[in-house]
mmCIF file of C-alpha atoms and ligand atoms in Angstrom:
data_model
loop_
_atom_site.group_PDB
_atom_site.id
_atom_site.type_symbol
_atom_site.label_atom_id
_atom_site.label_comp_id
_atom_site.label_asym_id
_atom_site.label_seq_id
_atom_site.Cartn_x
_atom_site.Cartn_y
_atom_site.Cartn_z
ATOM 1 C CA UNK A 1042 79.231 103.117 92.530
ATOM 2 C CA UNK A 1043 82.381 101.111 92.476
ATOM 3 C CA UNK A 1044 85.376 101.503 90.316
ATOM 4 C CA UNK A 1045 87.221 103.265 87.874
ATOM 5 C CA UNK A 1046 84.888 105.873 86.597
ATOM 6 C CA UNK A 1047 85.072 107.543 89.972
ATOM 7 C CA UNK A 1048 88.830 107.650 90.092
ATOM 8 C CA UNK A 1049 90.242 111.094 90.325
ATOM 9 C CA UNK A 1050 93.838 112.050 90.519
ATOM 10 C CA UNK A 1051 95.380 115.401 91.050
ATOM 11 C CA UNK A 1052 98.881 115.844 89.880
ATOM 12 C CA UNK A 1053 101.508 118.324 90.807
ATOM 13 C CA UNK A 1054 104.756 118.760 89.026
ATOM 14 C CA UNK A 1055 107.647 116.855 90.481
ATOM 15 C CA UNK A 1056 109.981 119.807 90.378
ATOM 16 C CA UNK A 1057 107.698 121.596 92.834
ATOM 17 C CA UNK A 1058 107.152 118.625 95.095
ATOM 18 C CA UNK A 1059 109.109 119.864 98.094
ATOM 19 C CA UNK A 1060 107.428 123.208 98.156
ATOM 20 C CA UNK A 1061 103.977 121.881 97.420
ATOM 21 C CA UNK A 1062 104.058 118.904 99.762
ATOM 22 C CA UNK A 1063 104.428 121.378 102.603
ATOM 23 C CA UNK A 1064 101.326 123.131 101.399
ATOM 24 C CA UNK A 1065 99.197 120.162 100.566
ATOM 25 C CA UNK A 1066 97.230 119.646 103.734
ATOM 26 C CA UNK A 1067 93.497 119.745 103.243
ATOM 27 C CA UNK A 1068 91.020 121.240 105.707
ATOM 28 C CA UNK A 1069 87.378 120.301 105.412
ATOM 29 C CA UNK A 1070 85.122 122.360 107.607
ATOM 30 C CA UNK A 1071 81.431 121.699 108.315
ATOM 31 C CA UNK A 1072 80.801 120.323 104.853
ATOM 32 C CA UNK A 1073 77.239 119.407 103.884
ATOM 33 C CA UNK A 1074 76.108 118.004 100.549
ATOM 34 C CA UNK A 1075 72.544 117.104 99.615
ATOM 35 C CA UNK A 1076 71.177 115.380 96.540
ATOM 36 C CA UNK A 1077 67.508 116.367 96.763
ATOM 37 C CA UNK A 1078 66.350 114.924 100.099
ATOM 38 C CA UNK A 1079 69.414 112.696 100.411
ATOM 39 C CA UNK A 1080 71.952 114.039 102.876
ATOM 40 C CA UNK A 1081 75.171 112.635 101.398
ATOM 41 C CA UNK A 1082 77.490 114.604 103.727
ATOM 42 C CA UNK A 1083 76.333 115.914 107.069
ATOM 43 C CA UNK A 1084 78.435 118.647 108.639
ATOM 44 C CA UNK A 1085 81.705 116.856 107.971
ATOM 45 C CA UNK A 1086 84.923 118.318 109.413
ATOM 46 C CA UNK A 1087 88.320 116.764 108.853
ATOM 47 C CA UNK A 1088 91.941 117.829 108.493
ATOM 48 C CA UNK A 1089 94.129 115.752 106.193
ATOM 49 C CA UNK A 1090 97.742 116.351 107.074
ATOM 50 C CA UNK A 1091 100.380 116.916 104.454
ATOM 51 C CA UNK A 1092 102.012 113.619 103.451
ATOM 52 C CA UNK A 1093 99.264 111.541 105.037
ATOM 53 C CA UNK A 1094 97.738 108.415 103.490
ATOM 54 C CA UNK A 1095 94.152 108.897 104.572
ATOM 55 C CA UNK A 1096 91.550 106.313 103.669
ATOM 56 C CA UNK A 1097 87.821 106.938 103.594
ATOM 57 C CA UNK A 1098 86.078 103.698 104.531
ATOM 58 C CA UNK A 1099 82.465 102.757 105.039
ATOM 59 C CA UNK A 1100 79.522 100.839 103.634
ATOM 60 C CA UNK A 1101 78.064 101.599 100.233
ATOM 61 C CA UNK A 1102 76.306 104.956 100.116
ATOM 62 C CA UNK A 1103 77.968 106.404 103.237
ATOM 63 C CA UNK A 1104 79.350 109.418 101.339
ATOM 64 C CA UNK A 1105 82.990 108.476 100.675
ATOM 65 C CA UNK A 1106 82.967 109.320 96.980
ATOM 66 C CA UNK A 1107 80.947 112.466 97.518
ATOM 67 C CA UNK A 1108 83.557 113.732 99.963
ATOM 68 C CA UNK A 1109 86.398 112.937 97.553
ATOM 69 C CA UNK A 1110 84.593 114.617 94.677
ATOM 70 C CA UNK A 1111 83.958 117.713 96.805
ATOM 71 C CA UNK A 1112 87.704 117.957 97.528
ATOM 72 C CA UNK A 1113 88.453 117.581 93.818
ATOM 73 C CA UNK A 1114 85.890 120.227 92.902
ATOM 74 C CA UNK A 1115 83.722 117.808 90.948
ATOM 75 C CA UNK A 1116 80.780 118.388 93.290
ATOM 76 C CA UNK A 1117 79.588 121.638 94.798
ATOM 77 C CA UNK A 1118 78.795 121.247 98.492
ATOM 78 C CA UNK A 1119 75.770 123.063 99.936
ATOM 79 C CA UNK A 1120 77.520 124.326 103.021
ATOM 80 C CA UNK A 1121 80.970 124.493 104.547
ATOM 81 C CA UNK A 1122 84.500 125.262 103.530
ATOM 82 C CA UNK A 1123 87.449 123.431 101.943
ATOM 83 C CA UNK A 1124 90.990 124.758 102.195
ATOM 84 C CA UNK A 1125 93.841 123.164 100.254
ATOM 85 C CA UNK A 1126 97.223 124.368 101.431
ATOM 86 C CA UNK A 1127 96.499 127.989 102.215
ATOM 87 C CA UNK A 1128 93.883 128.443 99.498
ATOM 88 C CA UNK A 1129 90.155 128.442 100.173
ATOM 89 C CA UNK A 1130 88.795 126.430 97.255
ATOM 90 C CA UNK A 1131 85.235 126.294 98.464
ATOM 91 C CA UNK A 1132 83.272 128.407 100.919
ATOM 92 C CA UNK A 1133 79.481 128.608 101.013
ATOM 93 C CA UNK A 1134 79.659 131.622 103.285
ATOM 94 C CA UNK A 1135 82.081 133.601 101.115
ATOM 95 C CA UNK A 1136 80.544 132.271 97.921
ATOM 96 C CA UNK A 1137 83.833 130.791 96.692
ATOM 97 C CA UNK A 1138 84.021 127.860 94.304
ATOM 98 C CA UNK A 1139 87.342 127.311 92.608
ATOM 99 C CA UNK A 1140 86.870 124.927 89.658
ATOM 100 C CA UNK A 1141 88.859 121.667 89.660
ATOM 101 C CA UNK A 1142 91.527 122.814 87.221
ATOM 102 C CA UNK A 1143 92.232 125.982 89.210
ATOM 103 C CA UNK A 1144 92.514 124.418 92.631
ATOM 104 C CA UNK A 1145 96.255 124.574 92.551
ATOM 105 C CA UNK A 1146 96.215 120.800 92.303
ATOM 106 C CA UNK A 1147 97.689 120.582 88.839
ATOM 107 C CA UNK A 1148 95.765 118.313 86.516
ATOM 108 C CA UNK A 1149 92.670 116.392 87.382
ATOM 109 C CA UNK A 1150 91.879 113.081 85.765
ATOM 110 C CA UNK A 1151 88.212 112.611 86.243
ATOM 111 C CA UNK A 1152 87.922 109.130 84.836
ATOM 112 C CA UNK A 1153 90.089 106.135 84.143
ATOM 113 C CA UNK A 1154 89.235 106.367 80.481
ATOM 114 C CA UNK A 1155 92.357 105.567 78.526
ATOM 115 C CA UNK A 1156 93.168 107.084 75.177
ATOM 116 C CA UNK A 1157 92.089 104.320 72.782
ATOM 117 C CA UNK A 1158 94.547 105.338 70.071
ATOM 118 C CA UNK A 1159 97.539 105.316 72.424
ATOM 119 C CA UNK A 1160 99.559 102.331 73.577
ATOM 120 C CA UNK A 1161 99.924 101.396 77.240
ATOM 121 C CA UNK A 1162 103.207 103.233 77.386
ATOM 122 C CA UNK A 1163 101.893 106.398 75.734
ATOM 123 C CA UNK A 1164 98.851 106.434 77.977
ATOM 124 C CA UNK A 1165 101.104 106.283 81.010
ATOM 125 C CA UNK A 1166 103.392 108.925 79.550
ATOM 126 C CA UNK A 1167 100.557 111.338 78.966
ATOM 127 C CA UNK A 1168 100.919 113.281 82.220
ATOM 128 C CA UNK A 1169 104.689 113.495 81.807
ATOM 129 C CA UNK A 1170 104.308 114.960 78.322
ATOM 130 C CA UNK A 1171 101.972 117.598 79.669
ATOM 131 C CA UNK A 1172 104.621 118.394 82.287
ATOM 132 C CA UNK A 1173 107.199 118.590 79.501
ATOM 133 C CA UNK A 1174 109.474 116.229 81.397
ATOM 134 C CA UNK A 1175 112.838 115.589 79.644
ATOM 135 C CA UNK A 1176 112.667 112.401 77.544
ATOM 136 C CA UNK A 1177 115.376 110.498 79.412
ATOM 137 C CA UNK A 1178 113.848 111.179 82.802
ATOM 138 C CA UNK A 1179 110.377 110.264 81.551
ATOM 139 C CA UNK A 1180 111.650 107.002 80.020
ATOM 140 C CA UNK A 1181 113.349 106.000 83.260
ATOM 141 C CA UNK A 1182 110.296 106.692 85.318
ATOM 142 C CA UNK A 1183 107.992 104.891 82.894
ATOM 143 C CA UNK A 1184 110.210 101.834 82.876
ATOM 144 C CA UNK A 1185 109.999 101.618 86.664
ATOM 145 C CA UNK A 1186 106.237 102.061 86.745
ATOM 146 C CA UNK A 1187 105.762 99.483 83.969
ATOM 147 C CA UNK A 1188 107.879 97.005 85.943
ATOM 148 C CA UNK A 1189 106.163 97.738 89.263
ATOM 149 C CA UNK A 1190 102.790 97.138 87.665
ATOM 150 C CA UNK A 1191 103.892 94.028 85.801
ATOM 151 C CA UNK A 1192 103.006 95.720 82.512
ATOM 152 C CA UNK A 1193 106.380 95.825 80.734
ATOM 153 C CA UNK A 1194 105.405 93.081 78.308
ATOM 154 C CA UNK A 1195 102.186 94.840 77.415
ATOM 155 C CA UNK A 1196 103.684 98.274 76.875
ATOM 156 C CA UNK A 1197 102.932 98.373 73.137
ATOM 157 C CA UNK A 1198 99.364 97.139 73.335
ATOM 158 C CA UNK A 1199 96.304 99.327 72.892
ATOM 159 C CA UNK A 1200 93.581 99.535 75.572
ATOM 160 C CA UNK A 1201 91.176 97.435 73.465
ATOM 161 C CA UNK A 1202 93.728 94.606 73.668
ATOM 162 C CA UNK A 1203 93.740 94.589 77.486
ATOM 163 C CA UNK A 1204 91.539 93.046 80.173
ATOM 164 C CA UNK A 1205 89.643 95.290 82.598
ATOM 165 C CA UNK A 1206 92.234 94.727 85.318
ATOM 166 C CA UNK A 1207 95.080 95.530 82.931
ATOM 167 C CA UNK A 1208 93.344 98.722 81.848
ATOM 168 C CA UNK A 1209 93.000 99.652 85.481
ATOM 169 C CA UNK A 1210 96.711 99.167 85.963
ATOM 170 C CA UNK A 1211 97.460 101.439 83.019
ATOM 171 C CA UNK A 1212 95.382 104.207 84.537
ATOM 172 C CA UNK A 1213 97.093 103.647 87.856
ATOM 173 C CA UNK A 1214 100.453 103.749 86.093
ATOM 174 C CA UNK A 1215 99.543 107.060 84.511
ATOM 175 C CA UNK A 1216 98.911 108.468 87.962
ATOM 176 C CA UNK A 1217 101.989 106.908 89.551
ATOM 177 C CA UNK A 1218 104.269 108.076 86.749
ATOM 178 C CA UNK A 1219 103.327 111.666 87.435
ATOM 179 C CA UNK A 1220 104.298 111.285 91.128
ATOM 180 C CA UNK A 1221 101.627 113.573 92.445
ATOM 181 C CA UNK A 1222 101.974 115.614 95.612
ATOM 182 C CA UNK A 1223 98.239 115.289 96.181
ATOM 183 C CA UNK A 1224 96.622 112.083 95.141
ATOM 184 C CA UNK A 1225 92.880 111.436 95.208
ATOM 185 C CA UNK A 1226 91.859 107.868 94.408
ATOM 186 C CA UNK A 1227 88.542 106.074 94.410
ATOM 187 C CA UNK A 1228 88.692 102.273 94.599
ATOM 188 C CA UNK A 1229 91.622 102.125 92.169
ATOM 189 C CA UNK A 1230 92.272 98.426 92.772
ATOM 190 C CA UNK A 1231 88.707 97.203 92.457
ATOM 191 C CA UNK A 1232 89.157 95.424 89.115
ATOM 192 C CA UNK A 1233 92.297 93.540 90.073
ATOM 193 C CA UNK A 1234 92.446 89.922 91.155
ATOM 194 C CA UNK A 1235 93.266 89.169 94.798
ATOM 195 C CA UNK A 1236 96.961 88.543 94.300
ATOM 196 C CA UNK A 1237 97.649 91.570 92.167
ATOM 197 C CA UNK A 1238 95.597 93.648 94.522
ATOM 198 C CA UNK A 1239 97.862 92.649 97.386
ATOM 199 C CA UNK A 1240 100.972 93.447 95.321
ATOM 200 C CA UNK A 1241 99.533 96.800 94.334
ATOM 201 C CA UNK A 1242 98.781 97.679 97.947
ATOM 202 C CA UNK A 1243 102.436 97.170 98.736
ATOM 203 C CA UNK A 1244 103.508 99.257 95.734
ATOM 204 C CA UNK A 1245 101.066 102.070 96.435
ATOM 205 C CA UNK A 1246 102.115 102.261 100.044
ATOM 206 C CA UNK A 1247 105.797 102.369 99.123
ATOM 207 C CA UNK A 1248 105.139 104.916 96.433
ATOM 208 C CA UNK A 1249 103.200 107.130 98.777
ATOM 209 C CA UNK A 1250 105.824 106.946 101.498
ATOM 210 C CA UNK A 1251 108.658 107.694 99.099
ATOM 211 C CA UNK A 1252 107.018 110.717 97.480
ATOM 212 C CA UNK A 1253 105.359 112.116 100.592
ATOM 213 C CA UNK A 1254 102.233 112.775 98.541
ATOM 214 C CA UNK A 1255 99.120 113.619 100.474
ATOM 215 C CA UNK A 1256 96.790 110.787 99.541
ATOM 216 C CA UNK A 1257 93.053 110.537 100.001
ATOM 217 C CA UNK A 1258 91.816 107.115 99.023
ATOM 218 C CA UNK A 1259 88.284 105.733 98.969
ATOM 219 C CA UNK A 1260 87.506 102.078 99.546
ATOM 220 C CA UNK A 1261 84.887 99.858 101.100
ATOM 221 C CA UNK A 1262 87.500 97.130 101.558
ATOM 222 C CA UNK A 1263 88.654 97.185 105.157
ATOM 223 C CA UNK A 1264 91.767 95.104 104.488
ATOM 224 C CA UNK A 1265 92.873 97.737 102.013
ATOM 225 C CA UNK A 1266 92.203 100.477 104.538
ATOM 226 C CA UNK A 1267 93.837 98.717 107.465
ATOM 227 C CA UNK A 1268 96.974 97.756 105.543
ATOM 228 C CA UNK A 1269 97.685 101.011 103.730
ATOM 229 C CA UNK A 1270 96.370 103.975 105.689
ATOM 230 C CA UNK A 1271 98.164 106.155 108.173
ATOM 231 C CA UNK A 1272 94.666 107.078 109.358
ATOM 232 C CA UNK A 1273 91.277 105.672 108.474
ATOM 233 C CA UNK A 1274 88.067 107.682 108.408
ATOM 234 C CA UNK A 1275 85.028 105.471 108.999
ATOM 235 C CA UNK A 1276 81.818 106.977 107.623
ATOM 236 C CA UNK A 1277 78.145 106.093 107.948
ATOM 237 C CA UNK A 1278 75.178 107.909 106.422
ATOM 238 C CA UNK A 1279 77.216 110.998 105.555
ATOM 239 C CA UNK A 1280 78.698 111.270 109.053
ATOM 240 C CA UNK A 1281 82.213 110.606 110.277
ATOM 241 C CA UNK A 1282 82.199 107.909 112.955
ATOM 242 C CA UNK A 1283 85.882 107.755 113.806
ATOM 243 C CA UNK A 1284 89.241 108.959 112.505
ATOM 244 C CA UNK A 1285 92.140 106.850 113.805
ATOM 245 C CA UNK A 1286 95.267 104.965 112.826
ATOM 246 C CA UNK A 1287 94.331 101.389 111.818
ATOM 247 C CA UNK A 1288 95.584 99.697 115.001
ATOM 248 C CA UNK A 1289 93.674 102.052 117.236
ATOM 249 C CA UNK A 1290 90.578 101.643 115.090
ATOM 250 C CA UNK A 1291 90.775 97.897 115.598
ATOM 251 C CA UNK A 1292 91.603 97.957 119.285
ATOM 252 C CA UNK A 1293 89.449 100.835 120.447
ATOM 253 C CA UNK A 1294 86.493 101.393 118.157
ATOM 254 C CA UNK A 1295 84.640 104.430 119.435
ATOM 255 C CA UNK A 1296 81.155 103.040 118.927
ATOM 256 C CA UNK A 1297 79.407 99.764 118.168
ATOM 257 C CA UNK A 1298 79.031 100.611 114.472
ATOM 258 C CA UNK A 1299 82.791 100.928 114.002
ATOM 259 C CA UNK A 1300 83.416 97.905 116.237
ATOM 260 C CA UNK A 1301 81.090 95.819 114.110
ATOM 261 C CA UNK A 1302 82.295 97.184 110.763
ATOM 262 C CA UNK A 1303 86.013 96.673 111.408
ATOM 263 C CA UNK A 1304 87.442 93.195 111.862
ATOM 264 C CA UNK A 1305 87.123 89.879 110.093
ATOM 265 C CA UNK A 1306 85.725 87.735 111.610
ATOM 266 C CA UNK A 1307 83.514 90.304 113.227
ATOM 267 C CA UNK A 1308 83.680 91.347 116.844
ATOM 268 C CA UNK A 1309 81.410 89.767 119.469
ATOM 269 C CA UNK A 1310 78.977 92.366 120.793
ATOM 270 C CA UNK A 1311 77.225 91.081 123.903
ATOM 271 C CA UNK A 1312 74.363 92.949 125.555
ATOM 272 C CA UNK A 1313 74.762 92.703 129.312
ATOM 273 C CA UNK A 1314 73.046 93.971 132.435
ATOM 274 C CA UNK A 1315 74.295 94.564 135.923
ATOM 275 C CA UNK A 1316 72.127 92.621 138.353
ATOM 276 C CA UNK A 1317 73.259 94.685 141.318
ATOM 277 C CA UNK A 1318 73.396 98.445 141.371
ATOM 278 C CA UNK A 1319 77.141 98.671 141.565
ATOM 279 C CA UNK A 1320 79.966 96.313 140.833
ATOM 280 C CA UNK A 1321 81.858 95.013 137.884
ATOM 281 C CA UNK A 1322 79.851 91.842 137.232
ATOM 282 C CA UNK A 1323 77.440 91.840 134.288
ATOM 283 C CA UNK A 1324 75.247 89.074 132.941
ATOM 284 C CA UNK A 1325 74.041 87.979 129.552
ATOM 285 C CA UNK A 1326 71.713 85.014 129.918
ATOM 286 C CA UNK A 1327 73.780 82.325 131.584
ATOM 287 C CA UNK A 1328 77.052 84.175 131.097
ATOM 288 C CA UNK A 1329 78.338 86.021 134.105
ATOM 289 C CA UNK A 1330 81.235 88.264 133.310
ATOM 290 C CA UNK A 1331 83.361 90.364 135.604
ATOM 291 C CA UNK A 1332 84.604 93.127 133.331
ATOM 292 C CA UNK A 1333 87.093 94.267 135.965
ATOM 293 C CA UNK A 1334 85.859 97.828 136.497
ATOM 294 C CA UNK A 1335 82.629 99.657 137.292
ATOM 295 C CA UNK A 1336 81.027 101.831 134.625
ATOM 296 C CA UNK A 1337 78.131 104.108 135.641
ATOM 297 C CA UNK A 1338 75.766 102.397 133.201
ATOM 298 C CA UNK A 1339 73.744 99.363 134.272
ATOM 299 C CA UNK A 1340 73.166 98.217 130.696
ATOM 300 C CA UNK A 1341 76.174 97.845 128.465
ATOM 301 C CA UNK A 1342 77.397 96.166 125.322
ATOM 302 C CA UNK A 1343 80.609 94.221 125.715
ATOM 303 C CA UNK A 1344 82.876 94.219 122.658
ATOM 304 C CA UNK A 1345 85.222 91.226 122.506
ATOM 305 C CA UNK A 1346 87.303 90.406 119.451
ATOM 306 C CA UNK A 1347 87.359 86.677 118.610
ATOM 307 C CA UNK A 1348 91.013 86.505 119.678
ATOM 308 C CA UNK A 1349 90.103 87.974 123.093
ATOM 309 C CA UNK A 1350 88.153 84.828 123.958
ATOM 310 C CA UNK A 1351 89.883 81.797 125.394
ATOM 311 C CA UNK A 1352 88.119 78.445 125.213
ATOM 312 C CA UNK A 1353 88.855 75.110 126.796
ATOM 313 C CA UNK A 1354 87.000 71.823 126.848
ATOM 314 C CA UNK A 1355 84.548 71.589 129.757
ATOM 315 C CA UNK A 1356 85.025 68.590 132.004
ATOM 316 C CA UNK A 1357 81.377 68.580 133.064
ATOM 317 C CA UNK A 1358 78.309 70.601 132.146
ATOM 318 C CA UNK A 1359 77.763 73.846 133.975
ATOM 319 C CA UNK A 1360 75.756 76.980 133.426
ATOM 320 C CA UNK A 1361 77.576 79.369 131.119
ATOM 321 C CA UNK A 1362 79.188 76.667 129.017
ATOM 322 C CA UNK A 1363 79.001 76.989 125.255
ATOM 323 C CA UNK A 1364 78.673 74.266 122.644
ATOM 324 C CA UNK A 1365 80.831 74.247 119.526
ATOM 325 C CA UNK A 1366 78.458 74.959 116.668
ATOM 326 C CA UNK A 1367 80.882 75.259 113.776
ATOM 327 C CA UNK A 1368 84.619 74.903 113.170
ATOM 328 C CA UNK A 1369 86.050 76.962 110.319
ATOM 329 C CA UNK A 1370 89.741 76.292 109.556
ATOM 330 C CA UNK A 1371 91.487 79.337 108.135
ATOM 331 C CA UNK A 1372 95.179 78.653 107.517
ATOM 332 C CA UNK A 1373 97.145 79.261 110.715
ATOM 333 C CA UNK A 1374 93.999 79.711 112.768
ATOM 334 C CA UNK A 1375 90.548 78.255 113.302
ATOM 335 C CA UNK A 1376 87.409 80.305 113.737
ATOM 336 C CA UNK A 1377 85.032 78.591 116.131
ATOM 337 C CA UNK A 1378 81.364 79.443 116.432
ATOM 338 C CA UNK A 1379 79.981 78.769 119.902
ATOM 339 C CA UNK A 1380 76.368 78.738 121.005
ATOM 340 C CA UNK A 1381 75.131 79.135 124.575
ATOM 341 C CA UNK A 1382 71.380 79.652 125.003
ATOM 342 C CA UNK A 1383 70.468 82.464 122.626
ATOM 343 C CA UNK A 1384 74.025 83.827 122.523
ATOM 344 C CA UNK A 1385 76.407 83.122 119.685
ATOM 345 C CA UNK A 1386 80.124 83.903 119.928
ATOM 346 C CA UNK A 1387 83.107 83.650 117.614
ATOM 347 C CA UNK A 1388 86.524 82.637 118.911
ATOM 348 C CA UNK A 1389 89.818 82.627 117.022
ATOM 349 C CA UNK A 1390 92.104 79.795 118.119
ATOM 350 C CA UNK A 1391 95.287 78.152 116.937
ATOM 351 C CA UNK A 1392 94.975 75.765 113.996
ATOM 352 C CA UNK A 1393 96.213 72.767 115.980
ATOM 353 C CA UNK A 1394 93.291 72.812 118.419
ATOM 354 C CA UNK A 1395 91.127 69.798 117.677
ATOM 355 C CA UNK A 1396 87.453 70.572 118.183
ATOM 356 C CA UNK A 1397 84.293 68.687 117.296
ATOM 357 C CA UNK A 1398 80.859 70.068 116.687
ATOM 358 C CA UNK A 1399 78.698 69.769 119.830
ATOM 359 C CA UNK A 1400 81.617 69.718 122.281
ATOM 360 C CA UNK A 1401 81.070 71.712 125.448
ATOM 361 C CA UNK A 1402 83.516 74.528 126.124
ATOM 362 C CA UNK A 1403 84.279 76.827 128.993
ATOM 363 C CA UNK A 1404 84.959 80.357 127.855
ATOM 364 C CA UNK A 1405 86.861 83.227 129.382
ATOM 365 C CA UNK A 1406 87.593 86.743 128.188
ATOM 366 C CA UNK A 1407 90.756 88.826 128.175
ATOM 367 C CA UNK A 1408 89.330 91.578 130.362
ATOM 368 C CA UNK A 1409 91.970 94.137 129.443
ATOM 369 C CA UNK A 1410 91.102 93.883 125.766
ATOM 370 C CA UNK A 1411 87.341 94.338 126.174
ATOM 371 C CA UNK A 1412 85.667 97.518 125.005
ATOM 372 C CA UNK A 1413 82.555 98.530 126.896
ATOM 373 C CA UNK A 1414 79.777 100.492 125.188
ATOM 374 C CA UNK A 1415 76.749 102.329 126.513
ATOM 375 C CA UNK A 1416 73.771 100.146 125.522
ATOM 376 C CA UNK A 1417 71.649 103.211 124.841
ATOM 377 C CA UNK A 1418 74.027 105.364 122.768
ATOM 378 C CA UNK A 1419 76.394 102.692 121.451
ATOM 379 C CA UNK A 1420 79.325 104.951 122.392
ATOM 380 C CA UNK A 1421 82.530 103.657 123.992
ATOM 381 C CA UNK A 1422 82.627 104.171 127.756
ATOM 382 C CA UNK A 1423 86.062 105.273 128.781
ATOM 383 C CA UNK A 1424 87.426 103.160 131.560
ATOM 384 C CA UNK A 1425 89.190 104.925 134.429
ATOM 385 C CA UNK A 1426 92.953 105.078 134.185
ATOM 386 C CA UNK A 1427 94.429 102.123 136.023
HETATM 387 P P1 ATP B 1578 79.880 103.397 97.231
HETATM 388 O O1 ATP B 1578 80.882 102.698 98.066
HETATM 389 O O2 ATP B 1578 78.701 102.538 96.917
HETATM 390 O O3 ATP B 1578 80.485 104.070 96.042
HETATM 391 P P2 ATP B 1578 79.854 105.897 98.676
HETATM 392 O O4 ATP B 1578 80.101 105.779 100.127
HETATM 393 O O5 ATP B 1578 80.978 106.346 97.828
HETATM 394 O O6 ATP B 1578 79.228 104.550 98.140
HETATM 395 P P3 ATP B 1578 78.448 108.135 97.569
HETATM 396 O O7 ATP B 1578 78.648 107.740 96.144
HETATM 397 O O8 ATP B 1578 79.231 109.262 98.106
HETATM 398 O O9 ATP B 1578 78.623 106.875 98.532
HETATM 399 O O10 ATP B 1578 76.907 108.443 97.768
HETATM 400 C C1 ATP B 1578 76.380 108.937 99.001
HETATM 401 C C2 ATP B 1578 74.862 109.014 98.856
HETATM 402 O O11 ATP B 1578 74.534 110.031 97.910
HETATM 403 C C3 ATP B 1578 74.251 107.721 98.333
HETATM 404 O O12 ATP B 1578 73.016 107.532 98.978
HETATM 405 C C4 ATP B 1578 74.045 107.995 96.864
HETATM 406 O O13 ATP B 1578 72.951 107.266 96.364
HETATM 407 C C5 ATP B 1578 73.789 109.486 96.845
HETATM 408 N N1 ATP B 1578 74.266 110.096 95.592
HETATM 409 C C6 ATP B 1578 75.539 110.140 95.171
HETATM 410 N N2 ATP B 1578 75.627 110.799 93.998
HETATM 411 C C7 ATP B 1578 74.372 111.177 93.692
HETATM 412 C C8 ATP B 1578 73.809 111.906 92.610
HETATM 413 N N3 ATP B 1578 74.562 112.407 91.622
HETATM 414 N N4 ATP B 1578 72.469 112.114 92.626
HETATM 415 C C9 ATP B 1578 71.706 111.657 93.639
HETATM 416 N N5 ATP B 1578 72.183 110.973 94.689
HETATM 417 C C10 ATP B 1578 73.501 110.731 94.727
#
């Protein structure tokens, strides 16, 4: 499920923000949710710190929305516990289920559905009216949100007179106007075009930082996750794979699933064996690679980002050379596909490098940047401290 209908926002009153922000961390403990035989969440534990912009990321069906809906109280987990601030809102053991409206999260908008009989402005003002915010203050805030969203000109239109993307912005505006202390969002930018999406990422990030709202945000778009989150949770099949700040997620993925999922173009994952019992040299077909240290495992997977490969034109043919298979210009850079025997690699090079299909290249790796994985478990092998 993508989109709007899954969007949920919890709103707290602005006048309580300072007090409530301190209390708005969320603890998820050993949470399991099944739909019949489908295990949507498998023993998930996670602490979302107060003021954090946490993004749940993963392929379709990995359980992101289910987790968000469990926090909101829109789904009842089978096992586990959820604590918001100091309040247990769900516990299978203690038989506690606090309904969404009583979770001390203020109001819950379950869907993006706009009031059809209200204008853009009135739809956005809805939450503020419920809060009984003084008119002047509400007008000022609405004006800012309308400007930020590029909706000022459309303020008097009705939802039926708007495109899907514009409707999405109205719903977003309604949430932003209320300046929530806890903010749960599910793919809120999915209907927007690429440019507006980028602008909205900037706005959302600024908004979140300025209010200190605890934000839990679901997306399957890694650019969104990597650009906005303070921490990203990568999920697969109802399990958490890694929880890290974006840079760490990119540089040190904890397993081959995360390594492969994060990064565009994708990481090179090379299966390699150690011909001798000990040593730091591993081989993959014709490639012989000294990884610079000696893991215990004899069979590994070498993770090398495309920018961690250096290529230069080979003066004569030798074993281990790669041929340029494809050259893909991409603005300031060029993505080069290289083929050597049965191995295919991607390299990211500067745009001014002139390469022709079929040219032979020598390749080398930035050893310090490589991540080494156990071939059997797919887990990162920690290298000894240097
Ligand atoms: P997407 O990015 O496609 O929205 P997701 O990661 O948010 O995916 P969920 O919507 O949480 O995934 O679904 C997790 C799993 O639970 C999926 O296999 C989905 O088919 C299943 N599921 C979700 N809701 C229900 C439901 N109400 N009844 C049965 N199965 C469900």
